Amino acid sequence: MASGTLSRQDALSCVGCRHACHILLYADTEAQLFEETPIRHILLMQMRFDGLLGFPGGFVDPSVETLEDGLSRELWEELGFSLSVTVDDHVNSCHTPSSSQLVAHFYARKMEEREIREVEKAAATTATDHGHEVMGMVRVPLYTLKGGRGLPNFLSHSFIGNCRCQLEDALLRFGLVPREELEMALQQAEQRRSQP
Ligand code: APR
Ligand code: MG
């Protein structure tokens, strides 16, 4: 287990903690940008009501429902899509930097490209949270073009909680971006953020 992370069981035994569950939905794709740059994978994130980027999901009270049932409920509200999350989808859990009393549980599910398109469609049409808690779904650009266009610019935006770390970890864990490319993109993102 990576440093700073807790097992699902240890996280659940935290007395007085609140729990938040979020998920990365992703798929492989053959699509190309401008008919020359492979897009490689589709990763879904969302623009939240507070103007920050995050993953779909939310607060779950484990005394009322399991973490996975709660996350499935949140996905129905935020995406308008029925997805039964299971313990097998769990990636890691950790105390958030903002509050040691809030535990963030991270999940990931690989889907077919067709299913991801259905999620995007439902999120913009039938999801009850659309236009309220969720301003829209976004795909993460995984390529780097000249001038930091693509992943470096994306990483320079602002993210909720430790969700940027969750994204970086997932990119490496699931082999979605080579490590050197990610490290380069992070450096470029940092430069962009520090520009006056
Ligand atoms: N990593 C760590 N913490 C996170 C992450 C993340 N990836 N994503 C969200 N959080 C924290 C944030 O502090 C957030 O407020 O978990 C909290 C719950 O996640 P949300 O998705 O915002 O919760 P949700 O239940 O969907 O929405 C409730 O309504 O009352 C407001 O501000 C409240 O954000 C909350 C929202
Ligand atoms: Mg939410």
PDB file of C-alpha atoms and ligand atoms in Angstrom:
ATOM      1  CA  MET A   1       0.000   0.000   0.000  1.00  0.00           C
ATOM      2  CA  ALA A   2       1.356   3.476  -0.920  1.00  0.00           C
ATOM      3  CA  SER A   3       2.494   5.648   1.972  1.00  0.00           C
ATOM      4  CA  GLY A   4      -0.288   7.712   3.522  1.00  0.00           C
ATOM      5  CA  THR A   5      -2.987   5.329   2.366  1.00  0.00           C
ATOM      6  CA  LEU A   6      -5.217   3.204   4.604  1.00  0.00           C
ATOM      7  CA  SER A   7      -6.865  -0.125   3.962  1.00  0.00           C
ATOM      8  CA  ARG A   8     -10.614   0.141   3.360  1.00  0.00           C
ATOM      9  CA  GLN A   9     -11.179  -1.635   6.689  1.00  0.00           C
ATOM     10  CA  ASP A  10      -8.859   0.650   8.710  1.00  0.00           C
ATOM     11  CA  ALA A  11     -10.458   3.687   7.104  1.00  0.00           C
ATOM     12  CA  LEU A  12     -13.899   2.449   8.124  1.00  0.00           C
ATOM     13  CA  SER A  13     -12.831   1.961  11.727  1.00  0.00           C
ATOM     14  CA  CYS A  14     -11.866   5.639  12.115  1.00  0.00           C
ATOM     15  CA  VAL A  15     -13.991   6.977  14.985  1.00  0.00           C
ATOM     16  CA  GLY A  16     -15.765  10.248  14.205  1.00  0.00           C
ATOM     17  CA  CYS A  17     -14.590  10.378  10.596  1.00  0.00           C
ATOM     18  CA  ARG A  18     -16.714  11.468   7.659  1.00  0.00           C
ATOM     19  CA  HIS A  19     -16.334   9.501   4.444  1.00  0.00           C
ATOM     20  CA  ALA A  20     -16.283  10.692   0.833  1.00  0.00           C
ATOM     21  CA  CYS A  21     -16.198   8.238  -2.091  1.00  0.00           C
ATOM     22  CA  HIS A  22     -15.212   9.187  -5.640  1.00  0.00           C
ATOM     23  CA  ILE A  23     -14.528   7.201  -8.785  1.00  0.00           C
ATOM     24  CA  LEU A  24     -12.518   7.368 -11.984  1.00  0.00           C
ATOM     25  CA  LEU A  25     -14.431   5.995 -14.980  1.00  0.00           C
ATOM     26  CA  TYR A  26     -12.194   5.350 -17.972  1.00  0.00           C
ATOM     27  CA  ALA A  27     -11.981   3.535 -21.297  1.00  0.00           C
ATOM     28  CA  ASP A  28      -9.531   2.853 -24.096  1.00  0.00           C
ATOM     29  CA  THR A  29     -10.095   4.622 -27.399  1.00  0.00           C
ATOM     30  CA  GLU A  30      -8.673   4.443 -30.911  1.00  0.00           C
ATOM     31  CA  ALA A  31      -9.697   8.056 -31.566  1.00  0.00           C
ATOM     32  CA  GLN A  32      -7.136  10.639 -32.663  1.00  0.00           C
ATOM     33  CA  LEU A  33      -7.039  14.387 -32.151  1.00  0.00           C
ATOM     34  CA  PHE A  34      -6.678  16.303 -35.463  1.00  0.00           C
ATOM     35  CA  GLU A  35      -6.363  12.863 -37.091  1.00  0.00           C
ATOM     36  CA  GLU A  36      -2.767  12.533 -35.854  1.00  0.00           C
ATOM     37  CA  THR A  37      -2.503  12.559 -32.060  1.00  0.00           C
ATOM     38  CA  PRO A  38      -3.700   9.384 -30.305  1.00  0.00           C
ATOM     39  CA  ILE A  39      -6.132  10.173 -27.493  1.00  0.00           C
ATOM     40  CA  ARG A  40      -5.380   6.698 -26.063  1.00  0.00           C
ATOM     41  CA  HIS A  41      -7.825   6.707 -23.141  1.00  0.00           C
ATOM     42  CA  ILE A  42     -10.944   8.571 -22.093  1.00  0.00           C
ATOM     43  CA  LEU A  43     -10.934   9.603 -18.404  1.00  0.00           C
ATOM     44  CA  LEU A  44     -13.959  11.331 -16.943  1.00  0.00           C
ATOM     45  CA  MET A  45     -13.775  14.151 -14.432  1.00  0.00           C
ATOM     46  CA  GLN A  46     -16.248  16.902 -13.677  1.00  0.00           C
ATOM     47  CA  MET A  47     -16.391  20.649 -13.273  1.00  0.00           C
ATOM     48  CA  ARG A  48     -17.952  21.062  -9.831  1.00  0.00           C
ATOM     49  CA  PHE A  49     -20.328  23.738  -8.601  1.00  0.00           C
ATOM     50  CA  ASP A  50     -17.414  25.379  -6.726  1.00  0.00           C
ATOM     51  CA  GLY A  51     -15.359  25.818  -9.919  1.00  0.00           C
ATOM     52  CA  LEU A  52     -12.918  23.047  -9.008  1.00  0.00           C
ATOM     53  CA  LEU A  53     -12.272  19.869 -10.944  1.00  0.00           C
ATOM     54  CA  GLY A  54     -13.099  16.577  -9.232  1.00  0.00           C
ATOM     55  CA  PHE A  55     -14.239  13.023  -9.692  1.00  0.00           C
ATOM     56  CA  PRO A  56     -17.904  12.033  -9.503  1.00  0.00           C
ATOM     57  CA  GLY A  57     -19.004  10.855  -6.064  1.00  0.00           C
ATOM     58  CA  GLY A  58     -19.648  12.395  -2.658  1.00  0.00           C
ATOM     59  CA  PHE A  59     -20.321  11.969   1.027  1.00  0.00           C
ATOM     60  CA  VAL A  60     -21.361   8.533   2.290  1.00  0.00           C
ATOM     61  CA  ASP A  61     -22.505   7.639   5.799  1.00  0.00           C
ATOM     62  CA  PRO A  62     -21.337   4.038   6.409  1.00  0.00           C
ATOM     63  CA  SER A  63     -23.811   3.672   9.280  1.00  0.00           C
ATOM     64  CA  VAL A  64     -26.600   4.000   6.733  1.00  0.00           C
ATOM     65  CA  GLU A  65     -25.235   2.308   3.599  1.00  0.00           C
ATOM     66  CA  THR A  66     -22.037   0.627   2.405  1.00  0.00           C
ATOM     67  CA  LEU A  67     -19.383   2.863   0.836  1.00  0.00           C
ATOM     68  CA  GLU A  68     -20.064   1.223  -2.520  1.00  0.00           C
ATOM     69  CA  ASP A  69     -23.866   1.579  -2.317  1.00  0.00           C
ATOM     70  CA  GLY A  70     -23.410   5.216  -1.321  1.00  0.00           C
ATOM     71  CA  LEU A  71     -21.061   5.850  -4.230  1.00  0.00           C
ATOM     72  CA  SER A  72     -23.499   4.160  -6.631  1.00  0.00           C
ATOM     73  CA  ARG A  73     -26.246   6.468  -5.302  1.00  0.00           C
ATOM     74  CA  GLU A  74     -24.043   9.545  -5.789  1.00  0.00           C
ATOM     75  CA  LEU A  75     -23.283   8.422  -9.348  1.00  0.00           C
ATOM     76  CA  TRP A  76     -26.979   8.146 -10.088  1.00  0.00           C
ATOM     77  CA  GLU A  77     -27.504  11.725  -8.860  1.00  0.00           C
ATOM     78  CA  GLU A  78     -24.449  13.225 -10.544  1.00  0.00           C
ATOM     79  CA  LEU A  79     -24.297  11.170 -13.755  1.00  0.00           C
ATOM     80  CA  GLY A  80     -27.860   9.923 -14.239  1.00  0.00           C
ATOM     81  CA  PHE A  81     -26.270   6.546 -14.873  1.00  0.00           C
ATOM     82  CA  SER A  82     -26.827   3.338 -12.952  1.00  0.00           C
ATOM     83  CA  LEU A  83     -23.500   1.761 -12.040  1.00  0.00           C
ATOM     84  CA  SER A  84     -23.175  -0.819  -9.302  1.00  0.00           C
ATOM     85  CA  VAL A  85     -19.826  -0.081  -7.653  1.00  0.00           C
ATOM     86  CA  THR A  86     -18.211  -3.027  -5.817  1.00  0.00           C
ATOM     87  CA  VAL A  87     -15.325  -3.541  -3.382  1.00  0.00           C
ATOM     88  CA  ASP A  88     -13.290  -4.789  -6.367  1.00  0.00           C
ATOM     89  CA  ASP A  89     -13.352  -1.227  -7.759  1.00  0.00           C
ATOM     90  CA  HIS A  90     -11.697   0.178  -4.588  1.00  0.00           C
ATOM     91  CA  VAL A  91      -8.221   1.646  -5.236  1.00  0.00           C
ATOM     92  CA  ASN A  92      -7.243   3.304  -1.944  1.00  0.00           C
ATOM     93  CA  SER A  93      -8.400   5.345   1.037  1.00  0.00           C
ATOM     94  CA  CYS A  94      -6.625   8.184   2.849  1.00  0.00           C
ATOM     95  CA  HIS A  95      -7.144  11.038   5.287  1.00  0.00           C
ATOM     96  CA  THR A  96      -7.514  14.258   3.305  1.00  0.00           C
ATOM     97  CA  PRO A  97      -4.936  17.050   3.701  1.00  0.00           C
ATOM     98  CA  SER A  98      -7.686  19.542   4.595  1.00  0.00           C
ATOM     99  CA  SER A  99      -9.055  17.474   7.497  1.00  0.00           C
ATOM    100  CA  SER A 100      -7.811  14.329   9.191  1.00  0.00           C
ATOM    101  CA  GLN A 101     -11.479  13.670  10.062  1.00  0.00           C
ATOM    102  CA  LEU A 102     -12.438  13.306   6.387  1.00  0.00           C
ATOM    103  CA  VAL A 103     -11.480  10.044   4.703  1.00  0.00           C
ATOM    104  CA  ALA A 104     -11.377  10.015   0.900  1.00  0.00           C
ATOM    105  CA  HIS A 105     -12.045   6.637  -0.701  1.00  0.00           C
ATOM    106  CA  PHE A 106     -11.006   6.309  -4.320  1.00  0.00           C
ATOM    107  CA  TYR A 107     -12.421   3.814  -6.815  1.00  0.00           C
ATOM    108  CA  ALA A 108     -11.825   3.152 -10.514  1.00  0.00           C
ATOM    109  CA  ARG A 109     -13.779   1.256 -13.160  1.00  0.00           C
ATOM    110  CA  LYS A 110     -12.681   0.501 -16.697  1.00  0.00           C
ATOM    111  CA  MET A 111     -15.561   0.638 -19.168  1.00  0.00           C
ATOM    112  CA  GLU A 112     -16.128   0.314 -22.898  1.00  0.00           C
ATOM    113  CA  GLU A 113     -15.906   3.539 -24.914  1.00  0.00           C
ATOM    114  CA  ARG A 114     -19.589   3.082 -25.820  1.00  0.00           C
ATOM    115  CA  GLU A 115     -20.537   3.034 -22.102  1.00  0.00           C
ATOM    116  CA  ILE A 116     -18.468   6.132 -21.341  1.00  0.00           C
ATOM    117  CA  ARG A 117     -20.338   7.950 -24.121  1.00  0.00           C
ATOM    118  CA  GLU A 118     -23.626   6.871 -22.508  1.00  0.00           C
ATOM    119  CA  VAL A 119     -22.448   8.248 -19.157  1.00  0.00           C
ATOM    120  CA  GLU A 120     -21.556  11.584 -20.766  1.00  0.00           C
ATOM    121  CA  LYS A 121     -24.932  11.767 -22.474  1.00  0.00           C
ATOM    122  CA  ALA A 122     -26.880  10.931 -19.302  1.00  0.00           C
ATOM    123  CA  ALA A 123     -24.808  13.362 -17.211  1.00  0.00           C
ATOM    124  CA  ALA A 124     -25.853  16.240 -19.465  1.00  0.00           C
ATOM    125  CA  THR A 125     -29.501  15.242 -19.820  1.00  0.00           C
ATOM    126  CA  THR A 126     -31.113  13.139 -17.086  1.00  0.00           C
ATOM    127  CA  ALA A 127     -28.763  13.607 -14.098  1.00  0.00           C
ATOM    128  CA  THR A 128     -30.568  15.512 -11.335  1.00  0.00           C
ATOM    129  CA  ASP A 129     -27.376  17.322 -10.284  1.00  0.00           C
ATOM    130  CA  HIS A 130     -26.599  18.630 -13.784  1.00  0.00           C
ATOM    131  CA  GLY A 131     -26.268  22.406 -13.676  1.00  0.00           C
ATOM    132  CA  HIS A 132     -26.463  22.368  -9.870  1.00  0.00           C
ATOM    133  CA  GLU A 133     -23.675  20.456  -8.082  1.00  0.00           C
ATOM    134  CA  VAL A 134     -22.157  19.384 -11.408  1.00  0.00           C
ATOM    135  CA  MET A 135     -21.529  21.955 -14.122  1.00  0.00           C
ATOM    136  CA  GLY A 136     -20.453  19.346 -16.679  1.00  0.00           C
ATOM    137  CA  MET A 137     -18.296  16.324 -17.363  1.00  0.00           C
ATOM    138  CA  VAL A 138     -14.825  16.787 -18.831  1.00  0.00           C
ATOM    139  CA  ARG A 139     -12.363  14.384 -20.438  1.00  0.00           C
ATOM    140  CA  VAL A 140      -8.729  14.532 -19.344  1.00  0.00           C
ATOM    141  CA  PRO A 141      -6.373  15.214 -22.293  1.00  0.00           C
ATOM    142  CA  LEU A 142      -3.514  12.736 -21.913  1.00  0.00           C
ATOM    143  CA  TYR A 143      -1.267  13.979 -24.741  1.00  0.00           C
ATOM    144  CA  THR A 144       1.221  16.837 -24.598  1.00  0.00           C
ATOM    145  CA  LEU A 145       1.406  19.193 -27.574  1.00  0.00           C
ATOM    146  CA  LYS A 146       3.703  22.182 -28.091  1.00  0.00           C
ATOM    147  CA  GLY A 147       3.422  24.938 -25.497  1.00  0.00           C
ATOM    148  CA  GLY A 148       2.021  22.693 -22.776  1.00  0.00           C
ATOM    149  CA  ARG A 149      -1.274  22.169 -24.558  1.00  0.00           C
ATOM    150  CA  GLY A 150      -3.034  19.051 -23.308  1.00  0.00           C
ATOM    151  CA  LEU A 151      -2.106  17.318 -20.051  1.00  0.00           C
ATOM    152  CA  PRO A 152       0.241  20.056 -18.691  1.00  0.00           C
ATOM    153  CA  ASN A 153      -2.421  22.766 -19.049  1.00  0.00           C
ATOM    154  CA  PHE A 154      -5.075  20.449 -17.607  1.00  0.00           C
ATOM    155  CA  LEU A 155      -2.930  19.716 -14.535  1.00  0.00           C
ATOM    156  CA  SER A 156      -2.400  23.438 -13.941  1.00  0.00           C
ATOM    157  CA  HIS A 157      -6.097  23.891 -13.086  1.00  0.00           C
ATOM    158  CA  SER A 158      -7.429  23.735  -9.510  1.00  0.00           C
ATOM    159  CA  PHE A 159      -8.716  20.456  -8.073  1.00  0.00           C
ATOM    160  CA  ILE A 160     -10.821  19.597  -5.013  1.00  0.00           C
ATOM    161  CA  GLY A 161      -9.096  17.938  -2.035  1.00  0.00           C
ATOM    162  CA  ASN A 162      -6.365  15.501  -3.026  1.00  0.00           C
ATOM    163  CA  CYS A 163      -8.043  14.610  -6.278  1.00  0.00           C
ATOM    164  CA  ARG A 164      -5.102  15.728  -8.407  1.00  0.00           C
ATOM    165  CA  CYS A 165      -2.955  13.176  -6.516  1.00  0.00           C
ATOM    166  CA  GLN A 166      -5.631  10.542  -7.095  1.00  0.00           C
ATOM    167  CA  LEU A 167      -5.520  11.356 -10.818  1.00  0.00           C
ATOM    168  CA  GLU A 168      -1.704  11.207 -10.986  1.00  0.00           C
ATOM    169  CA  ASP A 169      -1.657   7.920  -9.084  1.00  0.00           C
ATOM    170  CA  ALA A 170      -4.295   6.398 -11.389  1.00  0.00           C
ATOM    171  CA  LEU A 171      -2.444   7.519 -14.534  1.00  0.00           C
ATOM    172  CA  LEU A 172       0.607   5.530 -13.404  1.00  0.00           C
ATOM    173  CA  ARG A 173      -1.191   2.650 -11.673  1.00  0.00           C
ATOM    174  CA  PHE A 174      -3.299   1.806 -14.732  1.00  0.00           C
ATOM    175  CA  GLY A 175      -0.530   2.563 -17.264  1.00  0.00           C
ATOM    176  CA  LEU A 176      -2.491   5.392 -18.892  1.00  0.00           C
ATOM    177  CA  VAL A 177       0.490   7.758 -19.304  1.00  0.00           C
ATOM    178  CA  PRO A 178       4.219   6.849 -19.239  1.00  0.00           C
ATOM    179  CA  ARG A 179       5.931   8.053 -16.046  1.00  0.00           C
ATOM    180  CA  GLU A 180       8.384  10.355 -17.903  1.00  0.00           C
ATOM    181  CA  GLU A 181       5.524  12.015 -19.783  1.00  0.00           C
ATOM    182  CA  LEU A 182       3.603  12.596 -16.557  1.00  0.00           C
ATOM    183  CA  GLU A 183       6.648  14.009 -14.755  1.00  0.00           C
ATOM    184  CA  MET A 184       7.302  16.380 -17.659  1.00  0.00           C
ATOM    185  CA  ALA A 185       3.652  17.440 -17.730  1.00  0.00           C
ATOM    186  CA  LEU A 186       3.693  18.112 -13.966  1.00  0.00           C
ATOM    187  CA  GLN A 187       6.791  20.299 -14.329  1.00  0.00           C
ATOM    188  CA  GLN A 188       5.168  22.281 -17.131  1.00  0.00           C
ATOM    189  CA  ALA A 189       1.969  22.610 -15.113  1.00  0.00           C
ATOM    190  CA  GLU A 190       3.950  23.967 -12.155  1.00  0.00           C
ATOM    191  CA  GLN A 191       5.698  26.523 -14.395  1.00  0.00           C
ATOM    192  CA  ARG A 192       2.358  27.652 -15.766  1.00  0.00           C
ATOM    193  CA  ARG A 193       0.868  28.039 -12.287  1.00  0.00           C
ATOM    194  CA  SER A 194       3.825  30.104 -11.081  1.00  0.00           C
ATOM    195  CA  GLN A 195       3.659  32.491 -14.057  1.00  0.00           C
ATOM    196  CA  PRO A 196       2.501  35.952 -12.983  1.00  0.00           C
TER     197      PRO A 196
HETATM  198  N1  APR B   1     -10.144  13.925  -2.540  1.00  0.00           N
HETATM  199  C1  APR B   1     -10.322  14.370  -1.289  1.00  0.00           C
HETATM  200  N2  APR B   1     -11.418  14.982  -0.874  1.00  0.00           N
HETATM  201  C2  APR B   1     -12.348  15.159  -1.767  1.00  0.00           C
HETATM  202  C3  APR B   1     -12.236  14.734  -3.095  1.00  0.00           C
HETATM  203  C4  APR B   1     -11.070  14.094  -3.457  1.00  0.00           C
HETATM  204  N3  APR B   1     -10.884  13.639  -4.689  1.00  0.00           N
HETATM  205  N4  APR B   1     -13.322  15.058  -3.751  1.00  0.00           N
HETATM  206  C5  APR B   1     -14.095  15.669  -2.860  1.00  0.00           C
HETATM  207  N5  APR B   1     -13.502  15.732  -1.676  1.00  0.00           N
HETATM  208  C6  APR B   1     -14.005  16.259  -0.430  1.00  0.00           C
HETATM  209  C7  APR B   1     -14.405  17.708  -0.549  1.00  0.00           C
HETATM  210  O1  APR B   1     -14.063  18.406   0.615  1.00  0.00           O
HETATM  211  C8  APR B   1     -15.902  17.620  -0.669  1.00  0.00           C
HETATM  212  O2  APR B   1     -16.577  18.706  -0.113  1.00  0.00           O
HETATM  213  O3  APR B   1     -15.130  15.481  -0.126  1.00  0.00           O
HETATM  214  C9  APR B   1     -16.220  16.327   0.079  1.00  0.00           C
HETATM  215  C10 APR B   1     -17.447  15.637  -0.422  1.00  0.00           C
HETATM  216  O4  APR B   1     -17.353  15.421  -1.821  1.00  0.00           O
HETATM  217  P1  APR B   1     -18.462  16.050  -2.780  1.00  0.00           P
HETATM  218  O5  APR B   1     -18.349  15.320  -4.088  1.00  0.00           O
HETATM  219  O6  APR B   1     -18.349  17.525  -2.821  1.00  0.00           O
HETATM  220  O7  APR B   1     -19.773  15.669  -2.002  1.00  0.00           O
HETATM  221  P2  APR B   1     -21.268  15.553  -2.500  1.00  0.00           P
HETATM  222  O8  APR B   1     -21.960  14.706  -1.492  1.00  0.00           O
HETATM  223  O9  APR B   1     -21.314  15.159  -3.948  1.00  0.00           O
HETATM  224  O10 APR B   1     -21.791  17.025  -2.483  1.00  0.00           O
HETATM  225  C11 APR B   1     -22.102  17.656  -1.324  1.00  0.00           C
HETATM  226  O11 APR B   1     -22.672  19.925  -1.107  1.00  0.00           O
HETATM  227  O12 APR B   1     -22.964  20.983   0.895  1.00  0.00           O
HETATM  228  C12 APR B   1     -22.152  20.881  -0.212  1.00  0.00           C
HETATM  229  O13 APR B   1     -19.915  21.550   0.090  1.00  0.00           O
HETATM  230  C13 APR B   1     -20.791  20.465   0.230  1.00  0.00           C
HETATM  231  O14 APR B   1     -19.348  19.627  -1.483  1.00  0.00           O
HETATM  232  C14 APR B   1     -20.444  19.323  -0.667  1.00  0.00           C
HETATM  233  C15 APR B   1     -21.678  19.087  -1.480  1.00  0.00           C
HETATM  234 MG    MG B   2     -19.977  15.144  -5.512  1.00  0.00          MG
END
